[in-house]
PDB file of C-alpha atoms in Angstrom:
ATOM      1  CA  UNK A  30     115.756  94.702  96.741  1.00 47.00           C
ATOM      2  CA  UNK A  31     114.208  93.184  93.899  1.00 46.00           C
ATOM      3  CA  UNK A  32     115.551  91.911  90.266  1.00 46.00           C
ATOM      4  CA  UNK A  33     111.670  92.399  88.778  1.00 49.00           C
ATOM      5  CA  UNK A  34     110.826  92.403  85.173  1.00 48.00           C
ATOM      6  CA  UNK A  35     108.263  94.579  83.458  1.00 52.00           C
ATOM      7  CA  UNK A  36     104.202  94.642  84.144  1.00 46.00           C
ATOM      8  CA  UNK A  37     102.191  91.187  83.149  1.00 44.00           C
ATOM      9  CA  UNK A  38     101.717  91.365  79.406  1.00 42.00           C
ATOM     10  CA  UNK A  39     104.869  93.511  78.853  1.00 49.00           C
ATOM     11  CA  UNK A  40     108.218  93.029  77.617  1.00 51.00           C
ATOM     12  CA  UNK A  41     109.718  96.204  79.068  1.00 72.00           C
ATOM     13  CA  UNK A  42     112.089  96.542  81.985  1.00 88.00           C
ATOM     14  CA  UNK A  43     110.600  97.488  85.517  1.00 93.00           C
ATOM     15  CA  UNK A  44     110.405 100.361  86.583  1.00 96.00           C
ATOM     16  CA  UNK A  45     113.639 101.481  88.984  1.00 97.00           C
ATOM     17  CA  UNK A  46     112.503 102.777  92.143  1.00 97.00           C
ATOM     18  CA  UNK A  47     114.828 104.666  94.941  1.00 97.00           C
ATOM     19  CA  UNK A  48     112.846 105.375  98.671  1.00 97.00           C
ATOM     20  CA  UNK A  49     114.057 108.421 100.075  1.00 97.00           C
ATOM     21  CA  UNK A  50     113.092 108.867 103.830  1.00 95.00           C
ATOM     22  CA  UNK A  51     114.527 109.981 107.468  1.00 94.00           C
ATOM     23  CA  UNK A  52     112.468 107.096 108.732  1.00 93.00           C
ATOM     24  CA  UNK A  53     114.262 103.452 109.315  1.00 93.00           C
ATOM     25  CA  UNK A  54     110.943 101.914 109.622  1.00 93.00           C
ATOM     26  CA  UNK A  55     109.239 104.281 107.145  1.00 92.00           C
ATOM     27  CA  UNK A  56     111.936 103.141 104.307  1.00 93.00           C
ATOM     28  CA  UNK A  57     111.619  99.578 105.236  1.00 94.00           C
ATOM     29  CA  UNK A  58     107.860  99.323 104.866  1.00 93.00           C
ATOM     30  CA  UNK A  59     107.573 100.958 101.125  1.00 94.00           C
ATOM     31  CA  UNK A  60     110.004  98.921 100.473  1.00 94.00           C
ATOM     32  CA  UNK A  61     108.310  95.542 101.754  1.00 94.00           C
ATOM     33  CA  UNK A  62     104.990  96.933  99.876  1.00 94.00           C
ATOM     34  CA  UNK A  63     107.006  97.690  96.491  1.00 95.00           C
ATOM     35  CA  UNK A  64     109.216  95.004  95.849  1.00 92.00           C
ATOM     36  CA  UNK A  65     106.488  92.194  95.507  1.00 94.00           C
ATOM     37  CA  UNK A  66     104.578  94.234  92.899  1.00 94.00           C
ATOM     38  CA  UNK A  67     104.889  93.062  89.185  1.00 94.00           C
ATOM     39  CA  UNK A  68     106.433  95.612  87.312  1.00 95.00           C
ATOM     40  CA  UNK A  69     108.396  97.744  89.822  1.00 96.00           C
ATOM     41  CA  UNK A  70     112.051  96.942  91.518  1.00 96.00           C
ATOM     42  CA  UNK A  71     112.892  98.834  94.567  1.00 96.00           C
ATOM     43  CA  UNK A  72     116.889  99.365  93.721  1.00 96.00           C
ATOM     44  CA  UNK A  73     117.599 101.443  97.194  1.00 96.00           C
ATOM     45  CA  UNK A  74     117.234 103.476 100.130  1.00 96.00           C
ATOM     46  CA  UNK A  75     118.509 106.602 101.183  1.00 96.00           C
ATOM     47  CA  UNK A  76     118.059 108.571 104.242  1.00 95.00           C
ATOM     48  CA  UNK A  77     118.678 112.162 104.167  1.00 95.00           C
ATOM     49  CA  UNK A  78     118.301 114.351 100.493  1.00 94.00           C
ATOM     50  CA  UNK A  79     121.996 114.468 100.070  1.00 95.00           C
ATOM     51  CA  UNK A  80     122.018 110.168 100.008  1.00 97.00           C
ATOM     52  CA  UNK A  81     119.012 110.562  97.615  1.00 97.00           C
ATOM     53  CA  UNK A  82     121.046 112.578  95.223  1.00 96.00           C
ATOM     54  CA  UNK A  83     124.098 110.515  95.637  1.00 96.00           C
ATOM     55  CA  UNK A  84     122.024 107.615  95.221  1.00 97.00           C
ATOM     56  CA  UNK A  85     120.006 108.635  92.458  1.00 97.00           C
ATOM     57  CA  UNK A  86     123.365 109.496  90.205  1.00 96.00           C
ATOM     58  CA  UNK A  87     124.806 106.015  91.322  1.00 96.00           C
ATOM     59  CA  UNK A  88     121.825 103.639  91.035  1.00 96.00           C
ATOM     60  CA  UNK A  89     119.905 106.125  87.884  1.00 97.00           C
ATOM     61  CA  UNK A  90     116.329 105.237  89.200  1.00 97.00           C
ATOM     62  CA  UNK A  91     113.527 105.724  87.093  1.00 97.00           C
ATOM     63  CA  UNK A  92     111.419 106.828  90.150  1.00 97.00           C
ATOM     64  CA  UNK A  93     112.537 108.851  93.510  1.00 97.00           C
ATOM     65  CA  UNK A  94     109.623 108.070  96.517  1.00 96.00           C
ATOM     66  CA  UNK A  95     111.020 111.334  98.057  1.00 94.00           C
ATOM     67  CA  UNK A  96     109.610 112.568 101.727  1.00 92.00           C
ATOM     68  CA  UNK A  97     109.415 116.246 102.314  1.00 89.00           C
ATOM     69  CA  UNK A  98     110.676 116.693 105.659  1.00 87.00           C
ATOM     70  CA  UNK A  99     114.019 115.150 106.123  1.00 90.00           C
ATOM     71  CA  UNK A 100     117.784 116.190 107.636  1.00 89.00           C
ATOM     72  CA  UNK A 101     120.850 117.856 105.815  1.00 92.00           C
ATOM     73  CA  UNK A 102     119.109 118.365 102.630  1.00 92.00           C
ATOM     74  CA  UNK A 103     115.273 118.346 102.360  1.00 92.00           C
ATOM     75  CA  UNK A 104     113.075 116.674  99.502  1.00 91.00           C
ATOM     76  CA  UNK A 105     112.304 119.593  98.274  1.00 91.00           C
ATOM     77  CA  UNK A 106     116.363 120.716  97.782  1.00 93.00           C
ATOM     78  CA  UNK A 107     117.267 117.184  96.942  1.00 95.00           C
ATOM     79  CA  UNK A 108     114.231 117.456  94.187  1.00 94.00           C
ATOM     80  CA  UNK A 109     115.630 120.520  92.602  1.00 92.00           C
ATOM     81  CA  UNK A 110     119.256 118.762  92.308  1.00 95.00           C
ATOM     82  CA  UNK A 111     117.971 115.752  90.849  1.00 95.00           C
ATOM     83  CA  UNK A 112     115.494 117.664  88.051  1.00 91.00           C
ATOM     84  CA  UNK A 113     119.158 119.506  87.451  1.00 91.00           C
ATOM     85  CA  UNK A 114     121.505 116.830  87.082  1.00 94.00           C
ATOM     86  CA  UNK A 115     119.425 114.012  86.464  1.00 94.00           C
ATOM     87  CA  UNK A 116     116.204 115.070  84.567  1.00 88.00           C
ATOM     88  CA  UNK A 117     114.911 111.398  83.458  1.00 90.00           C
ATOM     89  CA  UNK A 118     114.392 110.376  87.199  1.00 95.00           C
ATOM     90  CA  UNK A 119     110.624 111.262  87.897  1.00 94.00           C
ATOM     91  CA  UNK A 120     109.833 112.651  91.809  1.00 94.00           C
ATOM     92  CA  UNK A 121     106.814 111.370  93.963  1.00 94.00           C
ATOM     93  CA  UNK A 122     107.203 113.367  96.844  1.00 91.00           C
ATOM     94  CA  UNK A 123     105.349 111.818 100.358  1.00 88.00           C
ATOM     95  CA  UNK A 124     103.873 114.212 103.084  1.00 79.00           C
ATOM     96  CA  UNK A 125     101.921 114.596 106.066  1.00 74.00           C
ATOM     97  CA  UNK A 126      98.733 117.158 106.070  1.00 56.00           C
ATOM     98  CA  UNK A 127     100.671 119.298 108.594  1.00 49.00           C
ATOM     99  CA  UNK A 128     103.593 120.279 105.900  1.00 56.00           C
ATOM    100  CA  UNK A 129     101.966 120.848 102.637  1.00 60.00           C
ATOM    101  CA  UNK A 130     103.240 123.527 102.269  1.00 69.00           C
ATOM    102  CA  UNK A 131     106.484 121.863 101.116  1.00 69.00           C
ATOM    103  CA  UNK A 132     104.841 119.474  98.588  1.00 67.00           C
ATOM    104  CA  UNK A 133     103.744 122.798  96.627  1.00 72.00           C
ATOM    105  CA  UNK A 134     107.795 123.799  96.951  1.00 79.00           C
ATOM    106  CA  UNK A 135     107.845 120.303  95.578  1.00 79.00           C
ATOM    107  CA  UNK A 136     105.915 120.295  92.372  1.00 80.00           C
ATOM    108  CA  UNK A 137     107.899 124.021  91.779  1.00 81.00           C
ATOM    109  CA  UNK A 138     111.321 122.311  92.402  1.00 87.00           C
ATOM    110  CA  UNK A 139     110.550 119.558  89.552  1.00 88.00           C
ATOM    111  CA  UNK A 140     108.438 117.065  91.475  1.00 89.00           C
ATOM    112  CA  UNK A 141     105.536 114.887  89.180  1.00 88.00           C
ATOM    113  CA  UNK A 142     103.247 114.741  91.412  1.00 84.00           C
ATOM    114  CA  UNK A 143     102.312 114.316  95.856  1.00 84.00           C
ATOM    115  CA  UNK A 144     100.639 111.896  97.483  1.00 86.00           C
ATOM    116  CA  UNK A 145      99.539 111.831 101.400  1.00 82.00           C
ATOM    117  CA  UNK A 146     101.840 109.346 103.271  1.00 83.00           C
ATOM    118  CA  UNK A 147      98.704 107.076 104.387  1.00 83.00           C
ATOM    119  CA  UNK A 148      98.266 105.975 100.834  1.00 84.00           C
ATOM    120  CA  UNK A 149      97.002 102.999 100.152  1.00 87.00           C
ATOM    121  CA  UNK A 150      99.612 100.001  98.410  1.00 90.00           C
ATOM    122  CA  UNK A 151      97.596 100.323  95.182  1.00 91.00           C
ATOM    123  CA  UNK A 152      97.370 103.532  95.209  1.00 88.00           C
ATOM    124  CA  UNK A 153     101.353 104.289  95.773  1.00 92.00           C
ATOM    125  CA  UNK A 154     102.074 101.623  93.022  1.00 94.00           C
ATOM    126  CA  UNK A 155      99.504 103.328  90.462  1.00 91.00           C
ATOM    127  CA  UNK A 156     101.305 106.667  91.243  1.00 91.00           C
ATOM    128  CA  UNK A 157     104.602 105.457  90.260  1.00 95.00           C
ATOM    129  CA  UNK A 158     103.462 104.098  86.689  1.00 93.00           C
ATOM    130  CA  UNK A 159     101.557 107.313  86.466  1.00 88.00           C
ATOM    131  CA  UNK A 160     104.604 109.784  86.872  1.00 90.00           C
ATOM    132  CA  UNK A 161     107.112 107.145  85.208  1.00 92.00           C
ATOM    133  CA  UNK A 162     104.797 107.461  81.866  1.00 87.00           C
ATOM    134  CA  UNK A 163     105.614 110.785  82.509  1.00 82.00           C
ATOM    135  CA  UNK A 164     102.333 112.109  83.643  1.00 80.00           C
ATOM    136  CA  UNK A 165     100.875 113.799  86.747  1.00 78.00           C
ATOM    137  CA  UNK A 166      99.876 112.450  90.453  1.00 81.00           C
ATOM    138  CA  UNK A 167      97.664 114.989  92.529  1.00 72.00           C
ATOM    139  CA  UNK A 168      95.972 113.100  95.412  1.00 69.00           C
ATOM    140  CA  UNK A 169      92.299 114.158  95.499  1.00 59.00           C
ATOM    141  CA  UNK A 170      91.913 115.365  99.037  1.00 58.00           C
ATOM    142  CA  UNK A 171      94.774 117.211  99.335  1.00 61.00           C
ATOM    143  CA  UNK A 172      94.382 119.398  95.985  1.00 62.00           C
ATOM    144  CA  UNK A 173      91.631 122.139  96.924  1.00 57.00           C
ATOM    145  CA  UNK A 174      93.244 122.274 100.497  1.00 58.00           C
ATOM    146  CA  UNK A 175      96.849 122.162  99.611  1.00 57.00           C
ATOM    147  CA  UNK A 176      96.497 124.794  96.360  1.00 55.00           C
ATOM    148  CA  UNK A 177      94.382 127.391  97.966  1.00 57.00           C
ATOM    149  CA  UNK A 178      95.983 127.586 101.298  1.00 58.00           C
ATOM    150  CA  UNK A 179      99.187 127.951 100.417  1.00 50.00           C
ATOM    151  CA  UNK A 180      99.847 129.055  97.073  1.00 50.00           C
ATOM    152  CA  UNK A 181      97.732 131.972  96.981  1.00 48.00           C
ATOM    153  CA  UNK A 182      98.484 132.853 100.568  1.00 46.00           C
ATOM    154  CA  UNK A 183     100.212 136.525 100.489  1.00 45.00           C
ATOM    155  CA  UNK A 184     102.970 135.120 103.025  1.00 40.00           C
ATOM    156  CA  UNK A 185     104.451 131.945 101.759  1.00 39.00           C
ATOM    157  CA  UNK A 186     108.311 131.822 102.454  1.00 39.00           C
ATOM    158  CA  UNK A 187     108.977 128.170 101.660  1.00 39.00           C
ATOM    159  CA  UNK A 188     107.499 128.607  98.562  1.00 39.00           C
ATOM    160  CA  UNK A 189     109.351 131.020  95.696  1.00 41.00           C
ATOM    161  CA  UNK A 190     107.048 133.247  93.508  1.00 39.00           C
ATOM    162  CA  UNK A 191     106.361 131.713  90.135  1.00 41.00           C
ATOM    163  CA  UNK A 192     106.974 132.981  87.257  1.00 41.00           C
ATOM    164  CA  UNK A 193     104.916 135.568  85.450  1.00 42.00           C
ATOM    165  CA  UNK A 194     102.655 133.773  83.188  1.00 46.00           C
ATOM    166  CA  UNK A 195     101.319 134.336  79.882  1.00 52.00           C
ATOM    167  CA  UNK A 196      97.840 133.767  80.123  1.00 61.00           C
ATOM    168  CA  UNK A 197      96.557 136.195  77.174  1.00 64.00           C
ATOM    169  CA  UNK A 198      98.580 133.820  75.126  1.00 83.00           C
ATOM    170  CA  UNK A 199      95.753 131.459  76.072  1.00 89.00           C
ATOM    171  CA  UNK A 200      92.801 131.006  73.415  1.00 91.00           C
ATOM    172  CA  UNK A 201      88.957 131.086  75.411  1.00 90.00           C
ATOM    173  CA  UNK A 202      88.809 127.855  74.550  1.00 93.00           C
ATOM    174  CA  UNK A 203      91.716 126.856  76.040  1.00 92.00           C
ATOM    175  CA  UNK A 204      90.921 128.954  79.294  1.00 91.00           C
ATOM    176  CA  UNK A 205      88.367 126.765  79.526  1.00 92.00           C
ATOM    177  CA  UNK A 206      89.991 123.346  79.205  1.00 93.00           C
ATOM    178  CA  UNK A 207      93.200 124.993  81.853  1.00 90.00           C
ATOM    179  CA  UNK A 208      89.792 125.840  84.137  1.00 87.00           C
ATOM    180  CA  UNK A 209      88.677 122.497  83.969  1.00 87.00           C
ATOM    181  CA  UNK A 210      92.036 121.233  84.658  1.00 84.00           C
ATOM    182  CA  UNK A 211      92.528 122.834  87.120  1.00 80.00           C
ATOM    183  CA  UNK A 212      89.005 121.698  88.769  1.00 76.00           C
ATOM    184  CA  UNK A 213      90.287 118.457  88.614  1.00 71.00           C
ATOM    185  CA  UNK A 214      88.510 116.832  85.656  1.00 77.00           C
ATOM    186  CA  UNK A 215      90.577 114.184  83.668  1.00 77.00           C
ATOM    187  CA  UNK A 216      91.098 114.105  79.766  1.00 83.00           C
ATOM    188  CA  UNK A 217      87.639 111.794  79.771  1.00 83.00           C
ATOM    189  CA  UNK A 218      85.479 114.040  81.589  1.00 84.00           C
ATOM    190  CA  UNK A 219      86.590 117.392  79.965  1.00 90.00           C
ATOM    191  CA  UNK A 220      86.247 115.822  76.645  1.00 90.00           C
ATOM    192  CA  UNK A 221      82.582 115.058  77.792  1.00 92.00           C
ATOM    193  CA  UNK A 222      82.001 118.530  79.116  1.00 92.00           C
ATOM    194  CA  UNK A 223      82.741 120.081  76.211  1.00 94.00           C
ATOM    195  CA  UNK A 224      81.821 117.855  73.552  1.00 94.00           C
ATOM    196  CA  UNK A 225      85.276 117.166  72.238  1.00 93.00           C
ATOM    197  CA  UNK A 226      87.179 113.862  71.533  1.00 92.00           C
ATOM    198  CA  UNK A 227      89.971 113.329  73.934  1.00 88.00           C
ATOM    199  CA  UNK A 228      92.572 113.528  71.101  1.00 90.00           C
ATOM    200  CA  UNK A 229      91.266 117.186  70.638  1.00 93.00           C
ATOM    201  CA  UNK A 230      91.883 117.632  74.603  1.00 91.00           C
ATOM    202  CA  UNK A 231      95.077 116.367  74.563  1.00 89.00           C
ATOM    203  CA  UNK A 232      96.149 118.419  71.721  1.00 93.00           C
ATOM    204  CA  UNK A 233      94.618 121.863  73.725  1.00 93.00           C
ATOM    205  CA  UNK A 234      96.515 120.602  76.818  1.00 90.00           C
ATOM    206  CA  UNK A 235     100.125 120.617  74.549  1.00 89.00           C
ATOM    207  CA  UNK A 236      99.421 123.667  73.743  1.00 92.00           C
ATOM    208  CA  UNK A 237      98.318 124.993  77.156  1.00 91.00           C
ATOM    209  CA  UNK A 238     101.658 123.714  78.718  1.00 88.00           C
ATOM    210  CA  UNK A 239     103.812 125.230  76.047  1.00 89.00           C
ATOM    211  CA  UNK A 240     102.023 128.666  76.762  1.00 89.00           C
ATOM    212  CA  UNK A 241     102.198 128.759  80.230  1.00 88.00           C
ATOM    213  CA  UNK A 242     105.267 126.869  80.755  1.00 84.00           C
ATOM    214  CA  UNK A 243     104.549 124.236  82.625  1.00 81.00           C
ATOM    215  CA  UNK A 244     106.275 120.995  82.759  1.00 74.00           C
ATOM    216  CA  UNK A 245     102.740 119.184  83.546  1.00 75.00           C
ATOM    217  CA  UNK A 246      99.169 118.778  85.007  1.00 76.00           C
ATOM    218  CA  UNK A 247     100.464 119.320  88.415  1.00 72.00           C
ATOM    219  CA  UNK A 248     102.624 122.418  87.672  1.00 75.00           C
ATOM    220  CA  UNK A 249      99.134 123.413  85.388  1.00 81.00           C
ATOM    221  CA  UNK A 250      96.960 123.166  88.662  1.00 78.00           C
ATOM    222  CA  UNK A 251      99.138 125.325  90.679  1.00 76.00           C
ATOM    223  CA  UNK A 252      99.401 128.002  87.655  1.00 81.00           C
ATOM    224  CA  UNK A 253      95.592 128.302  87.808  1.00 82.00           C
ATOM    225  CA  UNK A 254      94.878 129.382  91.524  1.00 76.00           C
ATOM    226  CA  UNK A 255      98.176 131.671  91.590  1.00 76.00           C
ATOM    227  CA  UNK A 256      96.475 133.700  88.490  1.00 79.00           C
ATOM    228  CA  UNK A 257      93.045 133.688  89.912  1.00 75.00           C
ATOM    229  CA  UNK A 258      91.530 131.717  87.258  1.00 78.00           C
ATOM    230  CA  UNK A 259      90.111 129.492  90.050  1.00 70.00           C
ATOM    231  CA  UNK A 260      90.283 129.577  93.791  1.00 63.00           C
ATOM    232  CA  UNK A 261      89.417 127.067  96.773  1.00 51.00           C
ATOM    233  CA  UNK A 262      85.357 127.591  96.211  1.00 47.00           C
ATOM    234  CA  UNK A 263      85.606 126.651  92.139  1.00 43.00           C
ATOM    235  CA  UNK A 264      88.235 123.889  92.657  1.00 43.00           C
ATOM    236  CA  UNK A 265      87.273 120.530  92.628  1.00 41.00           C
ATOM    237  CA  UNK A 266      88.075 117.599  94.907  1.00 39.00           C
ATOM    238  CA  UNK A 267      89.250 114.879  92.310  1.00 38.00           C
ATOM    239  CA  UNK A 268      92.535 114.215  91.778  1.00 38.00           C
ATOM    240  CA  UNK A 269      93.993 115.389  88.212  1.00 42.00           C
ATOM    241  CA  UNK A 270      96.010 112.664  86.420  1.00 44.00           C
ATOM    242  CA  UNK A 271      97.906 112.247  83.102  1.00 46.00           C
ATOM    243  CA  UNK A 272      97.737 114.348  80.147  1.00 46.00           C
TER     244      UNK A 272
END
C-alpha cells in the first residue's frame, strides 16, 4: 500500500485504487506495478467479488482493477453492485481472450472500460487516469473481436439484451459521428474526418449519449454493432478513448 500524492505538476489527491482478483500472485503483482507510479495509491486487495464490494464501501476507491472470472461473486455481479451502491467508484475490468464474453456483461453491468490482462505497466496506469476522468478504456485488439462475436451473436446467455434504442432520435450527422465512434476514431481524428473542431465533436457526442442512453464511449461502441449500424468488417481496430 501506498500513501501517494497527486500526478507531477498537480495538487490533487491520487487516485484510490482497489485490485480485485482470485489470483494471490495476480493481486500482488498489480499491486507491485501500481504503487510506485506518481499519482496513483493502491489502498487494497480483495479476492472474490463479494470482498470487492465489501471493500469498495469500506476503503471508497476511486478505481476498482476488477477480473472477470472469479469465485462467490463474479466481476461482472460485483460490478453491477458497486455501479448501485457506490456509483463514484469507476470499473476497469481485466480478462483473458478466452472469456470476453464477460467483459461485454461488464461494460453492460456499469464497467468504464476492459483491458487484456497482458497489458503493459503504462498502459494499465494510463487506463486508470482515463476511466477516473471519467472517460472510456477499449483496448484496441480486443474491440472488433470482442463486439462482433459476442454481442451480435443470436445466442449470448451471459450477456442480457440491451435496451431498445432510439436511434431515429439520432440527427445524420450524428449517425455519422456514433459510426465513427464506433470504428474506433478518437475526438481528434473524427474532428479531422469531418472537418469539425473537436469542441463541435464533443458537443455531438453529449448529445449522442443522452439519445441513446449510454453512460459512455464504451457503452456507445457496443450500442452500434447491436443496431447494425456497423459490424466486424466496418469496425476498426483502434482503441476508442475519452469523450
Amino acid at each position: 500500500m501506498t500513501g501517494g500524492t497527486g500526478p507531477a505538476g498537480s495538487a490533487g489527491p491520487a487516485i484510490r485504487v482497489l485490485i480485485v482478483d482470485d489470483q494471490p500472485l495476480v493481486r500482488r503483482g498489480l499491486s507491485l506495478i501500481l504503487s510506485p507510479v506518481p499519482g496513483l495509491d493502491v489502498v487494497g486487495e480483495a479476492e472474490d467479488g463479494e470482498q470487492a464490494v465489501a471493500a469498495a464501501l469500506r476503503l471508497r476507491p476511486d478505481v476498482v482493477v476488477m477480473d472477470i472470472r472469479m469465485p462467490v461473486l463474479d466481476g461482472v455481479g460485483a460490478t453491477q453492485r458497486l455501479a448501485r451502491d457506490l456509483p463514484g467508484c469507476r470499473v476497469l475490468a481485466l480478462s483473458t481472450f478466452d472469456m470476453d464474453e464477460y467483459v461485454v456483461a461488464a461494460l453492460r453491468a456499469g464497467a468504464h472500460g476492459f483491458l487484456p490482462k497482458d497489458v503493459s505497466p503504462e498502459d494499465l496506469a494510463a487506463a486508470i487516469r482515463t476511466v477516473h476522468a471519467g472517460e472510456a478504456v477499449v483496448a484496441p485488439r480486443l474491440l472488433t473481436r470482442l463486439i462482433s462475436t459476442y454481442v451480435r451473436a443470436p445466442v449470448a446467455a451471459a450477456v442480457p439484451a440491451p435496451p431498445v434504442l432510439a436511434t431515429a432520435e439520432l440527427t445524420p450527422r450524428e449517425v455519422e459521428v456514433w459510426r465513427l465512434i464506433a470504428t474506433g476514431l478518437d475526438n481528434a481524428a473524427i474532428s479531422l474526418a469531418l472537418d469539425i473542431s473537436q469542441s463541435t465533436v464533443k458537443n455531438y457526442i453529449t448529445s449522442i449519449f443522452g439519445k441513446l442512453d449510454v453512460r459512455d464511449r464504451a457503452q456507445a461502441v457496443i450500442a452500434a454493432y447491436e443496431s447494425g449500424l456497423v459490424t466486424a468488417r466496418t469496425g476498426g481496430d483502434q482503441a476508442g478513448q475519452g469523450t
